[in-house]
Coordinates of C-alpha atoms and ligand atoms in Angstrom, one line a residue:
X1 CA -35.5 185.5 18.4
X2 CA -39.1 184.9 17.4
X3 CA -40.6 181.7 18.8
X4 CA -42.0 179.2 16.4
X5 CA -45.5 180.0 17.7
X6 CA -45.2 183.6 16.4
X7 CA -43.9 182.3 13.1
X8 CA -46.7 180.1 11.6
X9 CA -45.8 177.5 9.0
X10 CA -45.9 178.7 5.4
X11 CA -47.8 175.6 4.4
X12 CA -51.3 176.2 3.0
X13 CA -53.4 173.2 1.9
X14 CA -56.9 172.9 0.8
X15 CA -59.8 170.5 0.0
X16 CA -61.8 171.4 -3.1
X17 CA -64.9 169.3 -3.5
X18 CA -67.3 169.6 -6.5
X19 CA -71.0 169.5 -5.4
X20 CA -72.1 167.2 -8.2
X21 CA -72.7 164.5 -5.5
X22 CA -72.1 163.7 -1.9
X23 CA -68.7 162.9 -0.4
X24 CA -67.9 159.1 -0.4
X25 CA -65.0 157.0 0.9
X26 CA -62.7 158.1 -2.0
X27 CA -63.3 161.8 -1.1
X28 CA -62.7 161.0 2.5
X29 CA -59.2 159.6 1.6
X30 CA -58.4 162.9 -0.3
X31 CA -59.8 165.1 2.5
X32 CA -58.0 163.2 5.2
X33 CA -54.6 163.1 3.5
X34 CA -54.7 166.9 2.7
X35 CA -55.9 167.7 6.2
X36 CA -53.3 165.6 8.0
X37 CA -50.5 166.7 5.7
X38 CA -51.4 170.4 6.4
X39 CA -51.9 170.1 10.1
X40 CA -48.8 167.9 10.6
X41 CA -46.8 170.7 9.0
X42 CA -48.4 173.3 11.3
X43 CA -50.2 174.7 8.2
X44 CA -53.5 176.1 7.3
X45 CA -56.2 174.0 5.6
X46 CA -58.8 175.8 3.4
X47 CA -62.1 174.6 2.0
X48 CA -63.2 175.6 -1.5
X49 CA -66.5 174.6 -3.1
X50 CA -65.9 174.1 -6.8
X51 CA -69.5 174.9 -7.9
X52 CA -68.7 176.0 -11.4
X53 CA -71.3 173.8 -13.1
X54 CA -74.8 174.5 -11.9
X55 CA -76.5 172.1 -14.3
X56 CA -74.4 169.2 -12.8
X57 CA -74.8 170.3 -9.2
X58 CA -76.8 167.9 -7.1
X59 CA -79.4 169.9 -5.0
X60 CA -78.4 169.8 -1.4
X61 CA -74.9 168.5 -2.1
X62 CA -73.1 171.7 -0.8
X63 CA -74.8 171.5 2.6
X64 CA -74.4 167.7 2.8
X65 CA -70.6 168.1 2.0
X66 CA -70.2 170.7 4.8
X67 CA -72.2 168.6 7.2
X68 CA -70.2 165.5 6.4
X69 CA -66.9 167.3 6.9
X70 CA -68.0 168.7 10.2
X71 CA -69.4 165.3 11.4
X72 CA -66.1 163.7 10.4
X73 CA -64.2 166.2 12.6
X74 CA -62.5 168.4 9.9
X75 CA -61.9 172.0 10.8
X76 CA -61.1 174.5 8.1
X77 CA -59.4 177.8 8.4
X78 CA -61.3 181.0 7.4
X79 CA -64.3 181.3 5.3
X80 CA -65.2 178.7 2.7
X81 CA -64.8 180.1 -0.8
X82 CA -67.3 179.3 -3.5
X83 CA -66.0 179.4 -7.1
X84 CA -69.4 180.8 -8.1
X85 CA -68.4 184.0 -6.3
X86 CA -65.4 184.4 -8.6
X87 CA -66.8 184.3 -12.1
X88 CA -65.8 187.9 -12.7
X89 CA -62.2 187.2 -12.0
X90 CA -62.1 184.1 -14.2
X91 CA -63.8 186.0 -17.1
X92 CA -61.4 188.9 -16.8
X93 CA -58.4 186.5 -17.1
X94 CA -60.0 184.7 -20.1
X95 CA -60.7 188.0 -21.9
X96 CA -57.1 189.0 -21.3
X97 CA -55.8 185.6 -22.6
X98 CA -58.0 186.1 -25.7
X99 CA -56.9 189.7 -26.3
X100 CA -53.2 188.6 -26.0
X101 CA -53.7 185.8 -28.5
X102 CA -53.0 183.0 -25.9
X103 CA -56.5 181.8 -26.3
X104 CA -59.0 181.8 -29.2
X105 CA -62.6 181.5 -29.9
X106 CA -63.8 178.2 -31.2
X107 CA -67.2 177.2 -32.7
X108 CA -66.5 173.5 -33.2
X109 CA -69.3 171.2 -32.2
X110 CA -68.9 168.1 -30.1
X111 CA -70.0 166.1 -33.1
X112 CA -67.3 167.6 -35.3
X113 CA -64.7 166.7 -32.7
X114 CA -65.8 163.2 -31.9
X115 CA -63.4 161.4 -34.4
X116 CA -60.4 163.1 -32.7
X117 CA -60.8 161.3 -29.3
X118 CA -60.3 164.4 -27.1
X119 CA -57.3 165.8 -29.0
X120 CA -58.3 169.1 -30.5
X121 CA -57.4 169.1 -34.3
X122 CA -57.0 172.9 -34.3
X123 CA -59.8 173.8 -36.7
X124 CA -60.4 177.3 -35.2
X125 CA -56.8 177.9 -34.1
X126 CA -56.0 180.5 -36.7
X127 CA -59.5 181.4 -37.7
X128 CA -59.6 184.7 -35.8
X129 CA -63.1 184.2 -34.6
X130 CA -65.2 186.6 -32.5
X131 CA -66.0 185.8 -28.8
X132 CA -69.7 185.8 -29.4
X133 CA -71.4 182.4 -29.1
X134 CA -68.0 180.7 -29.0
X135 CA -66.1 178.5 -26.6
X136 CA -62.6 179.8 -25.7
X137 CA -59.6 177.5 -26.1
X138 CA -56.2 177.9 -24.8
X139 CA -53.3 177.5 -27.2
X140 CA -51.0 174.9 -25.7
X141 CA -47.2 174.8 -26.5
X142 CA -45.7 171.9 -28.4
X143 CA -43.7 170.7 -25.4
X144 CA -43.7 168.4 -22.5
X145 CA -44.4 169.4 -18.9
X146 CA -43.0 167.5 -16.0
X147 CA -43.1 167.6 -12.3
X148 CA -42.1 165.5 -9.3
X149 CA -45.1 164.3 -7.3
X150 CA -44.3 163.8 -3.6
X151 CA -45.8 160.3 -3.8
X152 CA -46.0 159.3 -7.5
X153 CA -42.6 160.5 -8.5
X154 CA -41.9 162.0 -11.8
X155 CA -44.9 162.6 -14.1
X156 CA -44.5 163.9 -17.7
X157 CA -47.0 164.8 -20.3
X158 CA -46.5 166.3 -23.7
X159 CA -49.5 168.6 -23.7
X160 CA -49.2 169.6 -27.3
X161 CA -49.5 165.9 -28.5
X162 CA -51.5 164.3 -25.7
X163 CA -54.0 167.0 -24.8
X164 CA -54.0 169.8 -27.4
X165 CA -55.6 173.2 -27.1
X166 CA -58.2 172.9 -24.4
X167 CA -61.4 174.8 -23.5
X168 CA -61.2 177.3 -20.7
X169 CA -64.7 178.7 -21.2
X170 CA -67.5 176.8 -22.7
X171 CA -69.8 178.3 -25.3
X172 CA -72.6 178.5 -22.7
X173 CA -70.3 180.5 -20.5
X174 CA -69.3 177.8 -18.0
X175 CA -65.7 178.2 -16.8
X176 CA -63.4 175.2 -17.0
X177 CA -62.1 173.6 -13.9
X178 CA -58.4 173.8 -15.1
X179 CA -58.4 177.6 -15.2
X180 CA -60.4 178.2 -12.0
X181 CA -58.4 175.8 -9.9
X182 CA -55.1 177.4 -10.9
X183 CA -56.3 181.0 -10.3
X184 CA -57.9 180.0 -6.9
X185 CA -54.9 178.1 -5.6
X186 CA -52.7 181.0 -6.3
X187 CA -55.1 183.6 -5.0
X188 CA -55.6 181.6 -1.8
X189 CA -51.8 181.1 -1.4
X190 CA -52.0 177.3 -1.5
X191 CA -48.5 175.8 -1.3
X192 CA -49.4 172.2 -1.2
X193 CA -52.0 170.3 -3.2
X194 CA -53.0 166.9 -1.9
X195 CA -55.7 165.3 -4.0
X196 CA -56.8 162.1 -5.9
X197 CA -54.6 160.5 -8.5
X198 CA -57.4 161.0 -11.1
X199 CA -56.1 164.6 -11.4
X200 CA -52.5 163.6 -12.2
X201 CA -53.4 163.9 -15.9
X202 CA -54.7 167.4 -15.3
X203 CA -51.6 168.7 -13.6
X204 CA -49.4 169.4 -16.7
X205 CA -52.2 171.6 -18.0
X206 CA -52.2 173.4 -14.7
X207 CA -48.4 173.8 -14.7
X208 CA -48.7 175.4 -18.2
X209 CA -51.4 177.8 -16.9
X210 CA -49.3 178.8 -13.9
X211 CA -46.4 179.5 -16.2
X212 CA -48.5 181.5 -18.6
X213 CA -50.1 183.6 -15.9
X214 CA -46.9 184.0 -13.9
X215 CA -48.2 182.2 -10.8
X216 CA -46.2 180.1 -8.4
X217 CA -46.2 176.3 -8.7
X218 CA -47.4 174.5 -5.6
X219 CA -46.1 171.1 -4.5
X220 CA -48.2 168.1 -5.5
X221 CA -49.1 164.8 -3.8
X222 CA -51.6 162.6 -5.6
X223 CA -53.1 159.9 -3.3
X224 CA -54.2 156.6 -4.8
X225 CA -57.7 156.3 -6.0
X226 CA -59.9 153.7 -4.5
X227 CA -61.2 151.4 -7.2
X228 CA -64.1 148.9 -7.1
X229 CA -63.7 145.2 -7.9
X230 CA -64.8 145.8 -11.5
X231 CA -61.9 148.4 -11.8
X232 CA -64.1 151.4 -11.7
X233 CA -63.1 154.5 -9.8
X234 CA -65.0 154.8 -6.5
X235 CA -67.0 157.9 -7.2
X236 CA -70.4 159.4 -7.8
X237 CA -70.9 157.8 -11.1
X238 CA -70.7 154.3 -9.7
X239 CA -73.0 155.1 -6.8
X240 CA -70.5 154.9 -4.0
X241 CA -72.4 155.3 -0.8
X242 CA -72.4 158.7 0.7
X243 CA -70.5 159.1 4.0
X244 CA -72.9 158.4 6.8
X245 CA -72.6 160.2 10.1
X246 CA -72.8 157.1 12.2
X247 CA -69.9 155.5 10.3
X248 CA -67.5 158.4 10.9
X249 CA -65.3 156.6 13.4
X250 CA -64.9 153.3 11.5
X251 CA -64.5 155.0 8.2
X252 CA -61.9 157.4 9.4
X253 CA -59.9 154.5 10.8
X254 CA -60.3 152.6 7.5
X255 CA -59.2 155.7 5.6
X256 CA -56.1 156.0 7.8
X257 CA -55.2 152.3 7.2
X258 CA -55.8 152.8 3.5
X259 CA -53.3 155.7 3.6
X260 CA -50.7 153.4 5.3
X261 CA -51.0 155.3 8.6
X262 CA -51.0 153.8 12.1
X263 CA -54.2 153.3 14.1
X264 CA -54.8 152.0 17.6
X265 CA -57.6 149.9 19.2
X266 CA -58.2 152.6 21.7
X267 CA -59.6 154.7 18.8
X268 CA -62.3 152.2 18.0
X269 CA -64.9 154.2 20.0
X270 CA -63.2 157.6 19.7
X271 CA -64.9 160.7 18.5
X272 CA -63.9 161.7 15.0
X273 CA -62.0 164.8 16.2
X274 CA -60.0 162.7 18.7
X275 CA -59.0 160.4 15.8
X276 CA -57.8 163.3 13.8
X277 CA -55.9 164.8 16.8
X278 CA -54.3 161.4 17.4
X279 CA -53.3 161.0 13.7
X280 CA -51.8 164.5 13.1
X281 CA -48.5 164.0 15.0
X282 CA -48.2 160.5 13.6
X283 CA -48.7 161.4 10.0
X284 CA -46.1 160.3 7.5
X285 CA -46.9 161.0 3.9
X286 CA -44.1 158.6 2.8
X287 CA -46.1 155.7 4.2
X288 CA -49.0 156.2 1.7
X289 CA -48.9 153.3 -0.8
X290 CA -46.9 154.5 -3.8
X291 CA -49.6 153.5 -6.4
X292 CA -52.2 155.2 -8.4
X293 CA -55.0 152.9 -7.3
X294 CA -56.0 150.8 -4.4
X295 CA -58.6 148.0 -4.7
X296 CA -61.4 148.6 -2.3
X297 CA -61.7 144.9 -1.6
X298 CA -58.2 144.8 -0.2
X299 CA -58.8 147.5 2.4
X300 CA -59.2 146.5 5.9
Ligands
LIG401 N1 -63.0 169.7 -7.5 C1 -62.2 168.6 -7.8 C2 -63.0 167.3 -7.5 O1 -63.9 167.3 -6.7 C3 -60.9 168.6 -7.1 C4 -60.0 169.6 -7.6 C5 -58.6 169.6 -7.0 O2 -58.4 169.1 -5.9 O3 -57.7 170.1 -7.7 O4 -62.7 166.3 -8.1

């Protein structure tokens, strides 16, 4: 009989930051939840830098993100993958989708689309345009996609009516997050996606891409977003303070409490890696508040 030690868990989780800014408390919540969920399952935890948008990248953000993760005690498995290394793969898939008629070239300007509030009216859908100087849009089916989130329960979205055909490669050649994330999660063998609830709305588009490309569907757990008193998401746009090295211990404890997990006073002066080691065997995803947002002011 093989021992459990020689039979590692099939769980593969990941953290996938975008280097458009530094990590903040909201990112710490997502990183911590995905890390503890993976390690408690005996799984692997991967790190992927989602650097698909050089004009929006903040200089120095990639190294600051790595530094913050290390200071906060996170250890990832294997080599960190950068999406900028994988453009060839994304473009090959996009060209195939275009050739097969699942995607089409679109020359609509932002201005033309403004009155439609994000729902593409289909102007270029049947125009048979050439790839040159065009964005590429994916044709979406006229149906609902649903999945059961481990925390948020059932989530449904009719992508035909609520999203419409969406861009997978911009006219300037930038690859859309939705396509890259689906290809990379499958390529890296990710079984469990634990991330912020701001991405719940993106998940049905990702389910459609998985179905279209014949890729497996991972399990999902969307953790609550931390919101500021004015109702804004805690994020880069609202100048959330970047994670500071000297705050690692108190912020990890605060993040654990925000996630509904136990802490102990003996951890008040502990090293970040000791806090993580303490928290792994005590992790219970079912204790995370079952809500999409948490008010920052209410966190202890
Ligand atoms: N790169 C995305 C972000 O930083 C997260 C992607 C994901 O977890 O699917 O918001």
